[in-house]
Structures are given as structure tokens and as C-alpha cells.
Amino acid sequence: MQKIEINKTDELDYHTNEAYKSLRTNIQFSGENVKVIAITSCMPNEGKSSVAMNLACSLAEAARRVLYIDADMRKSVLVGRYKMTHANFGLSHFLSGQKSLEEVLAQTNISRLHMIVAGPVPPNPAELLEGKRFGELIKAAREVYDYIIIDTPPVGVIIDSVIVAKQCDGIAMVIAADEVSYKFSQKAKSQLEVAGCRILGAILNKVDLRRNGRYGSRYYNKYYRKYYGSYYGAGTYGKEEE
Ligand SMILES: Nc1ncnc2c1ncn2[C@@H]1O[C@H](COP(=O)(O)OP(=O)(O)O)[C@@H](O)[C@H]1O
Ligand SMILES: [Mg+2]
């Protein structure tokens, strides 16, 4: 199995740490049929990857076997953010049939936490996720892990997360305080519900950021435009990376 060294986990203050513990507890009490969980949000930058990673670590700390799958193949930030050593093969290699599951799985230096990194940006992420190999991956992983945490792209911008969510037992929606309108969150929620996905709950993130109402909408517009324009605009994905 490949090995990944994660050199920086988010340093959490006491309250954040407690919040992750209560999130973990809520998930554990959702029942034993809730094992495969997608983390999504309406917009980019709301904290999906941070929440997914901290949740995965928190579950692993509580003696659960956890698989973290980075399914945001268009914009994976993990390697830079967590100063991870490079894994040679990732999800896009597996989904495109170039590598086997054993070849893309990676062991981490965090006990009981395994990972599948995103891999190189494929030209057709949504199509790959819709293919039968993704379903096979989840099925095989269910046999081995207690929890499978899947980081996805934002639901309000791109269809991938709905495709992923269909294979999951539930979705947790990250909502960044003051960044996303109520209406937009509702729209994303109903989009997931219409597709038959079970929403486990919402995680209110970035609550303590010092953004007042005056600037709120300006931030929102800035992020909205930036993301659409740079990452998820039709035909532009994969060409610009951070
Ligand atoms: N609770 C938080 N408080 C402050 N900053 C946060 C919080 N959660 C995430 N961030 C920051 O917000 C940015 C986007 O987070 P990320 O997890 O990459 O979002 P997403 O995966 O939804 O695009 C990162 O710079 C991250 O460090
Ligand atoms: Mg992310």
C-alpha cells in the first residue's frame, strides 16, 4: 500500500475540538447504516475539505477505521494544505481503470486513517464518478472501514457532489456563516433531496470570522464569481489550478 505522511493537521482550539467531538457523536448515533458520508456545501471555500479532514481524524481517534476519499478531483487542496507527501496514484487513476483499488489506497501516519487522494485532474470527473467503478469502490470499502468520508465539490456549482451523494448513506452540508444566503442553501438542499440523497444535517462553519453584514454580500459575490470563472466554468476546469 502507498504511504502518505500528513505533516500538518489543523490546530483546533478547545471549542472547535469539542464541536468535532459532538459532530462525531451525532454521526455515530445516526445508526450503523450510516457509514458512507459525503461532505458538501453550496459554495467553494465554505470549509468542506477542512471539515471532512478533521472529522475523519476525529473518527480515527475514536478507534474507528476510516477511509477519506478526495472526490473533488477538479480542485484538490489537500496536498498543499496538509503538507502531505505525494501519493503516486489517486481516485482518477482508479475510476479511469488505470489502477486497482489496492494501488490507489494509501496508509497515513494517523492510526486507522486511510486515504484515496484525488489524483490528476481528469477531463470528465462527473462521468467518471457516474461510472460503475465508483460504486464498486464504495461497496468494497464498506467491507473494510467503519466510516468512509468523501470530500466533494460544492453542490451549488457543479453536479459531481449529487452523483457522489447518491452512493452515500448520507450527506453533511457545511454552511459558512455570513457567506451564503438562506435561499441558496435551501436550493442546494432541495437539489440533493430531489436526487434522493439523505441529508444528515448541516455544519455551521466559520462562525467566528469577523465579517459584518455590510461586507457579507460583497464577499459572497466575490467568491461566487471567482469560483465560477476560474474553476468550474464550462470547459475551463482542470486548466487552472491553485
Ligand atoms: N472554521 C474555519 N475558520 C476559519 N477558516 C476556515 C474554517 N474552515 C475552513 N477555513 C478556511 O477556509 C478556506 C477554505 O476551506 P476549505 O476546507 O478548502 O473549503 P472547501 O473545501 O469548501 O472549498 C481555507 O483557507 C480554510 O483554512
Ligand atoms: Mg475542498
Coordinates of N, CA and C and ligand atoms in Angstrom, one line a residue:
M1 N 0.8 -1.2 0.0 CA 0.0 0.0 0.0 C 0.9 1.3 0.0
Q2 N 0.4 2.3 -0.7 CA 1.2 3.6 -0.7 C 1.1 4.1 0.7
K3 N 2.1 5.0 1.0 CA 2.1 5.6 2.3 C 2.1 7.1 2.1
I4 N 1.3 7.8 3.0 CA 1.3 9.3 2.9 C 1.6 9.8 4.3
E5 N 2.4 10.8 4.4 CA 2.7 11.4 5.6 C 1.9 12.7 5.7
I6 N 1.1 12.9 6.7 CA 0.3 14.1 6.8 C 1.1 14.9 7.9
N7 N 1.6 16.0 7.4 CA 2.5 16.8 8.4 C 1.9 17.9 9.1
K8 N 0.7 18.2 8.8 CA 0.0 19.3 9.5 C -1.4 19.0 9.6
T9 N -1.9 18.8 10.8 CA -3.4 18.7 10.9 C -3.8 20.0 11.5
D10 N -5.0 20.5 11.2 CA -5.5 21.8 11.6 C -5.3 21.8 13.1
E11 N -4.8 22.9 13.6 CA -4.7 23.1 15.0 C -6.0 23.6 15.5
L12 N -6.7 22.8 16.3 CA -8.0 23.2 16.7 C -8.0 23.8 18.1
D13 N -8.8 24.9 18.3 CA -8.9 25.4 19.7 C -9.9 24.5 20.4
Y14 N -10.0 24.7 21.7 CA -10.9 23.9 22.5 C -12.3 23.8 22.0
H15 N -12.9 24.9 21.7 CA -14.3 24.9 21.2 C -14.5 24.1 19.9
T16 N -13.5 24.3 19.0 CA -13.6 23.6 17.7 C -13.5 22.1 17.9
N17 N -12.6 21.8 18.8 CA -12.3 20.4 19.1 C -13.6 19.7 19.7
E18 N -14.2 20.5 20.6 CA -15.5 20.0 21.2 C -16.5 19.8 20.1
A19 N -16.6 20.8 19.2 CA -17.6 20.8 18.1 C -17.4 19.5 17.3
Y20 N -16.1 19.2 17.0 CA -15.9 18.0 16.2 C -16.3 16.7 16.9
K21 N -16.0 16.8 18.2 CA -16.4 15.6 19.0 C -17.9 15.4 19.0
S22 N -18.7 16.5 19.0 CA -20.1 16.4 19.0 C -20.6 16.0 17.6
L23 N -19.9 16.5 16.6 CA -20.3 16.1 15.2 C -20.1 14.5 15.1
R24 N -18.9 14.1 15.6 CA -18.6 12.7 15.6 C -19.7 11.8 16.3
T25 N -20.1 12.3 17.5 CA -21.1 11.6 18.3 C -22.4 11.6 17.5
N26 N -22.8 12.7 16.9 CA -24.0 12.7 16.2 C -24.0 11.7 15.0
I27 N -22.9 11.6 14.4 CA -22.8 10.7 13.3 C -22.8 9.2 13.8
Q28 N -22.1 9.0 14.9 CA -22.2 7.6 15.5 C -23.6 7.2 15.9
F29 N -24.4 8.2 16.3 CA -25.7 7.9 16.8 C -26.7 7.9 15.6
S30 N -26.2 8.2 14.4 CA -27.2 8.2 13.3 C -27.5 6.8 12.9
G31 N -26.8 5.8 13.5 CA -27.1 4.4 13.2 C -26.0 3.7 12.4
E32 N -26.0 2.4 12.5 CA -24.9 1.7 11.9 C -25.0 1.6 10.4
N33 N -26.2 2.0 9.9 CA -26.3 2.0 8.4 C -25.8 3.4 7.8
V34 N -25.3 4.2 8.7 CA -24.7 5.5 8.2 C -23.2 5.4 8.3
K35 N -22.6 4.9 7.2 CA -21.2 4.7 7.1 C -20.5 5.5 6.1
V36 N -21.2 5.7 5.0 CA -20.6 6.5 3.9 C -21.2 7.9 3.8
I37 N -20.3 8.8 4.1 CA -20.8 10.2 4.3 C -20.1 11.2 3.4
A38 N -20.9 11.9 2.6 CA -20.3 12.9 1.7 C -20.4 14.3 2.5
I39 N -19.4 15.0 2.3 CA -19.4 16.4 2.9 C -19.4 17.3 1.7
T40 N -20.5 18.2 1.8 CA -20.6 19.1 0.7 C -21.1 20.5 1.2
S41 N -21.2 21.4 0.3 CA -21.7 22.8 0.6 C -22.2 23.4 -0.6
C42 N -22.8 24.6 -0.5 CA -23.3 25.3 -1.7 C -22.2 25.8 -2.5
M43 N -21.2 26.4 -1.8 CA -20.2 27.2 -2.5 C -18.8 26.7 -2.1
P44 N -17.9 27.1 -2.9 CA -16.5 26.8 -2.6 C -16.1 27.6 -1.3
N45 N -15.0 27.1 -0.7 CA -14.4 27.8 0.4 C -15.3 27.9 1.7
E46 N -16.3 27.1 1.8 CA -17.1 27.1 3.0 C -16.5 26.2 4.1
G47 N -15.5 25.4 3.6 CA -14.8 24.6 4.6 C -15.1 23.1 4.5
K48 N -15.5 22.6 3.4 CA -15.8 21.2 3.2 C -14.5 20.3 3.5
S49 N -13.4 20.7 2.8 CA -12.2 19.9 3.0 C -11.7 19.9 4.4
S50 N -11.8 21.1 5.0 CA -11.3 21.1 6.4 C -12.2 20.3 7.3
V51 N -13.5 20.4 7.1 CA -14.4 19.7 8.0 C -14.3 18.2 7.7
A52 N -14.2 17.8 6.5 CA -14.1 16.4 6.1 C -12.8 15.8 6.7
M53 N -11.7 16.5 6.6 CA -10.4 16.0 7.2 C -10.5 15.9 8.7
N54 N -10.9 17.0 9.3 CA -11.0 16.9 10.8 C -11.9 15.9 11.3
L55 N -13.0 15.7 10.6 CA -14.0 14.7 11.0 C -13.4 13.3 10.9
A56 N -12.7 13.1 9.8 CA -12.1 11.8 9.5 C -11.0 11.5 10.6
C57 N -10.2 12.5 11.0 CA -9.2 12.3 12.0 C -9.9 12.1 13.4
S58 N -11.0 12.8 13.6 CA -11.7 12.6 14.9 C -12.3 11.2 15.0
L59 N -12.8 10.7 13.9 CA -13.4 9.3 14.0 C -12.2 8.3 14.2
A60 N -11.1 8.5 13.5 CA -10.0 7.6 13.6 C -9.5 7.6 15.0
E61 N -9.5 8.8 15.6 CA -9.0 9.0 17.0 C -9.9 8.1 18.0
A62 N -11.2 8.1 17.6 CA -12.1 7.3 18.4 C -12.1 5.8 18.0
A63 N -11.0 5.4 17.5 CA -10.8 4.0 17.3 C -11.6 3.4 16.1
R64 N -12.0 4.2 15.2 CA -12.8 3.7 14.0 C -11.8 3.7 12.9
R65 N -12.1 2.7 12.0 CA -11.3 2.6 10.8 C -11.9 3.5 9.8
V66 N -11.2 4.4 9.2 CA -11.7 5.5 8.4 C -11.0 5.5 7.0
L67 N -11.8 5.7 6.0 CA -11.3 6.0 4.7 C -11.7 7.4 4.3
Y68 N -10.8 8.2 3.9 CA -11.1 9.5 3.4 C -10.9 9.5 1.9
I69 N -11.9 9.9 1.2 CA -11.8 9.9 -0.3 C -11.9 11.4 -0.7
D70 N -10.9 11.8 -1.5 CA -10.9 13.2 -2.0 C -11.6 13.1 -3.4
A71 N -12.9 13.4 -3.4 CA -13.6 13.3 -4.7 C -13.8 14.7 -5.4
D72 N -13.1 15.7 -4.8 CA -13.1 17.0 -5.5 C -11.9 17.0 -6.5
M73 N -12.0 16.2 -7.5 CA -10.9 16.0 -8.4 C -10.5 17.2 -9.2
R74 N -11.5 18.2 -9.3 CA -11.2 19.4 -10.0 C -10.3 20.4 -9.2
K75 N -10.5 20.3 -7.9 CA -9.8 21.3 -7.1 C -9.4 20.7 -5.8
S76 N -8.4 19.8 -5.9 CA -7.9 19.2 -4.6 C -6.9 20.1 -4.0
V77 N -7.1 20.3 -2.7 CA -6.2 21.2 -2.0 C -5.4 20.5 -0.9
L78 N -5.7 19.2 -0.8 CA -5.1 18.5 0.4 C -3.6 18.5 0.5
V79 N -3.0 18.2 -0.6 CA -1.5 18.0 -0.6 C -0.8 19.3 -0.1
G80 N -1.3 20.4 -0.6 CA -0.7 21.7 -0.2 C -1.1 22.0 1.3
R81 N -2.3 21.9 1.6 CA -2.8 22.3 2.9 C -2.2 21.5 4.0
Y82 N -2.1 20.2 3.8 CA -1.7 19.3 4.9 C -0.2 18.8 4.7
K83 N 0.5 19.5 3.8 CA 1.9 19.2 3.6 C 2.1 17.7 3.5
M84 N 1.2 17.1 2.7 CA 1.3 15.7 2.6 C 2.4 15.3 1.6
T85 N 3.0 14.2 1.9 CA 3.9 13.6 0.9 C 3.1 13.1 -0.2
H86 N 3.7 13.0 -1.4 CA 3.0 12.8 -2.6 C 2.6 11.3 -2.7
A87 N 1.3 11.1 -3.0 CA 0.9 9.7 -3.3 C 0.9 9.6 -4.8
N88 N 1.4 8.5 -5.3 CA 1.6 8.4 -6.8 C 0.2 8.2 -7.5
F89 N -0.7 7.5 -6.9 CA -1.9 7.2 -7.6 C -3.1 7.6 -6.7
G90 N -4.2 8.1 -7.4 CA -5.4 8.5 -6.7 C -6.7 8.1 -7.4
L91 N -7.7 8.7 -7.0 CA -9.1 8.4 -7.4 C -9.2 8.4 -8.9
S92 N -8.7 9.4 -9.6 CA -8.9 9.4 -11.0 C -8.2 8.3 -11.7
H93 N -7.1 7.8 -11.2 CA -6.4 6.6 -11.8 C -7.3 5.4 -11.6
F94 N -8.0 5.3 -10.5 CA -8.8 4.1 -10.2 C -10.1 4.2 -11.1
L95 N -10.7 5.3 -11.1 CA -12.0 5.5 -11.8 C -11.8 5.3 -13.3
S96 N -10.7 5.7 -13.8 CA -10.4 5.6 -15.3 C -9.9 4.2 -15.6
G97 N -9.8 3.3 -14.6 CA -9.4 2.0 -14.9 C -7.9 1.7 -15.1
Q98 N -7.1 2.7 -14.7 CA -5.7 2.6 -14.9 C -5.0 1.8 -13.7
K99 N -5.7 1.9 -12.6 CA -5.1 1.3 -11.4 C -6.2 0.6 -10.6
S100 N -5.7 -0.4 -9.8 CA -6.7 -1.1 -9.0 C -6.9 -0.4 -7.7
L101 N -7.9 -0.8 -6.9 CA -8.2 -0.2 -5.6 C -6.9 -0.3 -4.7
E102 N -6.3 -1.5 -4.7 CA -5.1 -1.7 -3.8 C -4.0 -0.7 -4.1
E103 N -3.9 -0.3 -5.4 CA -2.9 0.6 -5.8 C -3.1 2.0 -5.5
V104 N -4.4 2.4 -5.3 CA -4.7 3.8 -5.1 C -4.9 4.1 -3.6
L105 N -5.1 3.1 -2.8 CA -5.3 3.2 -1.4 C -4.0 3.7 -0.7
A106 N -4.1 4.5 0.3 CA -2.8 5.0 0.9 C -3.0 4.9 2.4
Q107 N -2.0 4.5 3.1 CA -2.0 4.4 4.5 C -1.4 5.8 5.0
T108 N -1.9 6.3 6.1 CA -1.4 7.6 6.6 C -0.6 7.4 7.9
N109 N 0.0 8.4 8.4 CA 0.7 8.3 9.6 C -0.3 8.5 10.8
I110 N -1.5 8.7 10.5 CA -2.6 8.8 11.5 C -3.2 7.4 11.6
S111 N -3.1 6.8 12.8 CA -3.6 5.5 13.0 C -5.1 5.3 12.5
R112 N -5.3 4.2 11.8 CA -6.6 3.8 11.3 C -7.2 4.8 10.2
L113 N -6.4 5.7 9.8 CA -6.9 6.6 8.7 C -6.2 6.3 7.4
H114 N -7.0 5.8 6.5 CA -6.5 5.5 5.1 C -7.1 6.6 4.2
M115 N -6.4 6.8 3.0 CA -6.9 7.8 2.1 C -6.8 7.4 0.7
I116 N -7.7 8.0 -0.1 CA -7.5 7.9 -1.5 C -7.5 9.4 -2.0
V117 N -6.3 9.8 -2.5 CA -6.2 11.2 -2.9 C -6.9 11.4 -4.3
A118 N -7.0 12.6 -4.7 CA -7.8 12.9 -5.9 C -7.1 12.4 -7.2
G119 N -5.8 12.5 -7.2 CA -5.1 12.1 -8.5 C -5.1 13.2 -9.5
P120 N -4.5 13.1 -10.6 CA -4.5 14.2 -11.6 C -5.9 14.5 -12.1
V121 N -6.1 15.8 -12.5 CA -7.5 16.2 -12.9 C -7.9 15.5 -14.2
P122 N -8.9 14.7 -14.1 CA -9.3 14.1 -15.4 C -10.2 15.0 -16.2
P123 N -10.3 14.8 -17.5 CA -11.1 15.7 -18.3 C -12.6 15.6 -18.0
N124 N -13.1 14.5 -17.4 CA -14.5 14.3 -17.3 C -14.9 13.7 -15.9
P125 N -14.6 14.5 -14.8 CA -14.8 14.0 -13.5 C -16.2 13.5 -13.2
A126 N -17.3 14.2 -13.7 CA -18.6 13.8 -13.4 C -18.9 12.4 -14.0
E127 N -18.5 12.2 -15.3 CA -18.7 11.0 -16.0 C -18.0 9.8 -15.2
L128 N -16.8 10.1 -14.8 CA -16.0 9.0 -14.1 C -16.7 8.6 -12.8
L129 N -17.3 9.7 -12.1 CA -17.9 9.4 -10.8 C -19.2 8.6 -11.0
E130 N -19.8 8.8 -12.2 CA -21.1 8.1 -12.5 C -20.8 6.7 -13.0
G131 N -19.6 6.4 -13.4 CA -19.3 5.0 -13.9 C -19.4 4.0 -12.8
K132 N -19.3 2.7 -13.2 CA -19.6 1.7 -12.2 C -18.4 1.5 -11.2
R133 N -17.3 1.9 -11.6 CA -16.1 1.7 -10.7 C -16.3 2.5 -9.4
F134 N -16.9 3.6 -9.4 CA -17.1 4.3 -8.2 C -18.0 3.6 -7.2
G135 N -19.0 3.0 -7.7 CA -19.9 2.2 -6.9 C -19.2 1.0 -6.4
E136 N -18.4 0.4 -7.2 CA -17.6 -0.8 -6.7 C -16.6 -0.5 -5.6
L137 N -16.0 0.7 -5.7 CA -15.1 1.2 -4.7 C -15.8 1.4 -3.4
I138 N -17.0 2.0 -3.4 CA -17.7 2.2 -2.2 C -18.1 0.9 -1.6
K139 N -18.6 0.0 -2.4 CA -19.0 -1.3 -1.9 C -17.9 -2.1 -1.3
A140 N -16.7 -2.1 -1.9 CA -15.6 -2.8 -1.3 C -15.1 -2.1 0.0
A141 N -15.2 -0.8 0.0 CA -14.7 0.0 1.2 C -15.6 -0.3 2.4
R142 N -16.9 -0.4 2.1 CA -17.9 -0.7 3.2 C -17.5 -2.0 4.0
E143 N -16.9 -2.9 3.3 CA -16.5 -4.2 4.0 C -15.3 -4.0 4.9
V144 N -14.5 -3.0 4.7 CA -13.3 -2.8 5.4 C -13.3 -1.7 6.5
Y145 N -14.0 -0.7 6.2 CA -13.9 0.5 7.0 C -15.2 0.7 7.8
D146 N -15.1 1.4 9.0 CA -16.3 1.8 9.7 C -16.9 3.0 9.1
Y147 N -16.1 3.9 8.7 CA -16.6 5.1 8.1 C -15.8 5.5 6.8
I148 N -16.6 6.0 5.8 CA -16.0 6.5 4.6 C -16.4 7.9 4.4
I149 N -15.5 8.8 4.5 CA -15.8 10.3 4.5 C -15.3 10.8 3.1
I150 N -16.3 11.3 2.4 CA -16.0 11.8 1.0 C -16.1 13.3 0.9
D151 N -14.9 13.9 0.5 CA -14.9 15.3 0.2 C -15.3 15.5 -1.2
T152 N -16.3 16.5 -1.4 CA -16.8 16.7 -2.7 C -16.8 18.1 -3.1
P153 N -17.0 18.4 -4.4 CA -17.1 19.8 -4.8 C -18.4 20.4 -4.4
P154 N -18.6 21.8 -4.5 CA -19.8 22.4 -4.0 C -21.0 22.1 -4.9
V155 N -22.1 21.8 -4.2 CA -23.3 21.4 -4.9 C -23.9 22.5 -5.7
G156 N -23.8 23.7 -5.3 CA -24.4 24.8 -6.0 C -23.7 25.1 -7.3
V157 N -22.6 24.5 -7.6 CA -21.8 24.9 -8.7 C -21.6 23.8 -9.7
I158 N -21.5 22.6 -9.2 CA -21.2 21.5 -10.1 C -22.0 20.2 -9.7
I159 N -22.2 19.4 -10.6 CA -23.1 18.2 -10.4 C -22.4 17.1 -9.6
D160 N -21.1 17.1 -9.6 CA -20.4 15.9 -9.0 C -20.9 15.5 -7.7
S161 N -21.1 16.4 -6.8 CA -21.5 16.0 -5.4 C -22.8 15.3 -5.4
V162 N -23.7 15.6 -6.3 CA -25.0 14.9 -6.3 C -24.8 13.5 -6.7
I163 N -23.9 13.3 -7.7 CA -23.5 12.0 -8.2 C -22.9 11.1 -7.1
V164 N -22.0 11.8 -6.4 CA -21.3 11.1 -5.3 C -22.3 10.8 -4.2
A165 N -23.2 11.7 -3.8 CA -24.1 11.6 -2.7 C -25.1 10.4 -3.0
K166 N -25.4 10.1 -4.2 CA -26.3 9.0 -4.5 C -25.7 7.7 -4.0
Q167 N -24.4 7.6 -3.9 CA -23.8 6.3 -3.5 C -23.6 6.3 -1.9
C168 N -23.9 7.4 -1.3 CA -23.7 7.6 0.1 C -24.9 7.3 1.0
D169 N -24.6 7.0 2.3 CA -25.7 6.8 3.2 C -26.3 8.2 3.6
G170 N -25.5 9.2 3.5 CA -26.0 10.5 4.0 C -25.0 11.6 3.6
I171 N -25.5 12.8 3.7 CA -24.7 14.0 3.4 C -24.7 14.9 4.5
A172 N -23.5 15.5 4.8 CA -23.5 16.6 5.8 C -23.2 17.9 5.0
M173 N -24.0 18.9 5.2 CA -23.8 20.1 4.5 C -23.0 21.1 5.3
V174 N -21.9 21.6 4.8 CA -21.2 22.7 5.5 C -21.7 24.0 5.1
I175 N -22.1 24.8 6.0 CA -22.6 26.2 5.6 C -21.7 27.2 6.3
A176 N -21.1 28.1 5.6 CA -20.2 29.1 6.2 C -21.1 30.3 6.6
A177 N -21.0 30.6 7.8 CA -21.8 31.7 8.3 C -21.5 33.0 7.5
D178 N -22.5 33.7 7.2 CA -22.4 35.0 6.5 C -21.9 35.0 5.1
E179 N -21.7 33.8 4.6 CA -21.1 33.7 3.2 C -22.2 33.3 2.2
V180 N -23.2 32.6 2.6 CA -24.1 32.0 1.7 C -25.5 32.4 2.1
S181 N -26.4 32.8 1.2 CA -27.7 33.2 1.5 C -28.6 32.0 1.9
Y182 N -29.6 32.2 2.7 CA -30.5 31.2 3.1 C -31.1 30.5 1.9
K183 N -31.5 31.4 0.9 CA -32.2 30.9 -0.3 C -31.3 29.9 -1.1
F184 N -30.0 30.3 -1.1 CA -29.1 29.5 -1.9 C -28.9 28.1 -1.2
S185 N -28.7 28.2 0.1 CA -28.6 26.9 0.9 C -29.8 26.0 0.7
Q186 N -31.0 26.6 0.7 CA -32.2 25.9 0.6 C -32.2 25.2 -0.8
K187 N -31.8 25.9 -1.8 CA -31.8 25.4 -3.2 C -30.9 24.2 -3.3
A188 N -29.7 24.3 -2.7 CA -28.8 23.2 -2.8 C -29.3 22.0 -2.0
K189 N -30.0 22.3 -0.9 CA -30.6 21.2 -0.1 C -31.6 20.5 -0.9
S190 N -32.5 21.3 -1.6 CA -33.6 20.6 -2.3 C -33.0 19.9 -3.6
Q191 N -31.9 20.4 -4.1 CA -31.3 19.7 -5.3 C -30.8 18.3 -4.8
L192 N -30.3 18.2 -3.6 CA -29.8 16.9 -3.1 C -31.0 16.0 -2.8
E193 N -32.0 16.6 -2.2 CA -33.2 15.8 -1.8 C -33.9 15.3 -3.1
V194 N -34.1 16.1 -4.1 CA -34.7 15.7 -5.3 C -34.0 14.4 -5.9
A195 N -32.6 14.5 -5.8 CA -31.8 13.4 -6.3 C -31.9 12.1 -5.4
G196 N -32.7 12.2 -4.3 CA -32.9 11.1 -3.4 C -31.8 10.9 -2.3
C197 N -31.0 12.0 -2.1 CA -30.0 11.9 -1.1 C -30.5 12.2 0.3
R198 N -30.0 11.5 1.3 CA -30.4 11.7 2.7 C -29.5 12.8 3.3
I199 N -30.1 13.9 3.8 CA -29.3 14.9 4.4 C -29.2 14.7 5.9
L200 N -28.0 14.4 6.4 CA -27.9 14.1 7.8 C -28.0 15.3 8.7
G201 N -27.5 16.4 8.1 CA -27.6 17.7 8.9 C -26.6 18.7 8.3
A202 N -26.6 19.8 9.0 CA -25.7 20.9 8.5 C -24.7 21.3 9.5
I203 N -23.5 21.7 9.1 CA -22.5 22.1 10.0 C -22.2 23.6 9.7
L204 N -22.5 24.4 10.7 CA -22.3 25.8 10.5 C -20.8 26.1 10.8
N205 N -20.1 26.6 9.8 CA -18.7 26.8 9.9 C -18.3 28.3 9.8
K206 N -17.1 28.6 10.2 CA -16.6 30.0 10.1 C -17.4 31.0 10.9
V207 N -18.0 30.5 12.0 CA -18.9 31.4 12.7 C -18.1 32.6 13.3
D208 N -16.9 32.4 13.7 CA -16.2 33.4 14.4 C -15.4 34.4 13.5
L209 N -15.6 34.2 12.2 CA -14.9 35.2 11.3 C -15.5 36.6 11.5
R210 N -14.6 37.6 11.5 CA -15.2 38.9 11.8 C -15.7 39.6 10.5
R211 N -16.7 39.0 10.0 CA -17.3 39.7 8.8 C -18.7 40.2 9.2
N212 N -18.9 41.5 9.1 CA -20.2 42.1 9.4 C -21.1 42.0 8.2
G213 N -22.3 42.3 8.4 CA -23.3 42.2 7.4 C -23.1 43.1 6.2
R214 N -22.4 44.3 6.5 CA -22.1 45.3 5.4 C -21.3 44.6 4.3
Y215 N -20.3 43.8 4.8 CA -19.4 43.2 3.8 C -19.8 41.8 3.3
G216 N -20.8 41.3 4.0 CA -21.2 39.9 3.7 C -21.5 39.6 2.2
S217 N -22.3 40.5 1.6 CA -22.8 40.2 0.3 C -21.6 40.4 -0.7
R218 N -20.7 41.3 -0.3 CA -19.6 41.6 -1.2 C -18.7 40.3 -1.3
Y219 N -18.4 39.7 -0.1 CA -17.6 38.5 -0.1 C -18.3 37.4 -0.9
Y220 N -19.6 37.3 -0.7 CA -20.3 36.3 -1.4 C -20.2 36.4 -2.9
N221 N -20.4 37.6 -3.4 CA -20.3 37.8 -4.8 C -18.9 37.5 -5.4
K222 N -17.9 37.9 -4.6 CA -16.5 37.8 -5.0 C -16.2 36.3 -5.2
Y223 N -16.6 35.5 -4.1 CA -16.3 34.1 -4.2 C -17.0 33.4 -5.3
Y224 N -18.3 33.8 -5.4 CA -19.1 33.2 -6.4 C -18.5 33.4 -7.8
R225 N -18.1 34.6 -8.1 CA -17.6 34.9 -9.4 C -16.3 34.2 -9.6
K226 N -15.4 34.2 -8.6 CA -14.1 33.7 -8.7 C -14.2 32.2 -9.1
Y227 N -15.1 31.5 -8.3 CA -15.1 30.1 -8.5 C -15.7 29.7 -9.8
Y228 N -16.8 30.3 -10.2 CA -17.4 30.0 -11.5 C -16.4 30.2 -12.6
G229 N -15.7 31.4 -12.5 CA -14.8 31.8 -13.5 C -13.6 31.0 -13.6
S230 N -13.0 30.7 -12.5 CA -11.7 30.1 -12.5 C -11.7 28.5 -12.5
Y231 N -12.7 28.0 -11.8 CA -12.6 26.5 -11.6 C -13.7 25.7 -12.3
Y232 N -14.9 26.2 -12.2 CA -15.9 25.4 -12.6 C -16.7 25.9 -13.8
G233 N -16.2 26.9 -14.4 CA -16.9 27.4 -15.6 C -16.8 26.4 -16.7
A234 N -17.8 26.4 -17.6 CA -17.8 25.3 -18.6 C -16.5 25.3 -19.4
G235 N -15.9 24.2 -19.4 CA -14.7 24.0 -20.3 C -13.4 24.5 -19.7
T236 N -13.5 25.2 -18.5 CA -12.3 25.7 -18.0 C -11.6 24.8 -16.9
Y237 N -12.4 23.9 -16.4 CA -11.9 23.1 -15.3 C -10.7 22.3 -15.7
G238 N -9.8 22.2 -14.7 CA -8.6 21.4 -15.0 C -7.5 22.2 -15.6
K239 N -7.8 23.4 -16.1 CA -6.8 24.1 -16.8 C -6.1 25.1 -15.8
E240 N -6.8 25.5 -14.8 CA -6.2 26.4 -13.8 C -6.2 25.7 -12.5
E241 N -5.1 25.6 -11.9 CA -5.0 25.0 -10.6 C -4.3 26.0 -9.7
E242 N -4.6 25.8 -8.4 CA -4.0 26.7 -7.4 C -2.6 26.3 -7.3
Ligands
LIG1 N1 -13.8 27.2 10.7 C1 -13.0 27.9 10.0 N2 -12.5 29.1 10.4 C2 -11.6 29.8 9.7 N3 -11.2 29.4 8.5 C3 -11.7 28.3 8.0 C4 -12.6 27.5 8.7 N4 -12.8 26.4 7.9 C5 -12.2 26.5 6.8 N5 -11.4 27.6 6.8 C6 -10.5 28.1 5.7 O1 -11.3 28.4 4.6 C7 -10.7 28.1 3.4 C8 -11.5 27.1 2.6 O2 -11.6 25.9 3.3 P1 -11.8 24.5 2.5 O3 -11.9 23.5 3.6 O4 -10.7 24.4 1.5 O5 -13.2 24.8 1.8 P2 -13.9 24.0 0.6 O6 -13.3 22.6 0.6 O7 -15.3 24.1 1.0 O8 -13.6 24.7 -0.7 C9 -9.3 27.5 3.8 O9 -8.4 28.5 3.7 C10 -9.5 27.1 5.3 O10 -8.4 27.1 6.0
MG2 MG -12.4 21.5 -0.8

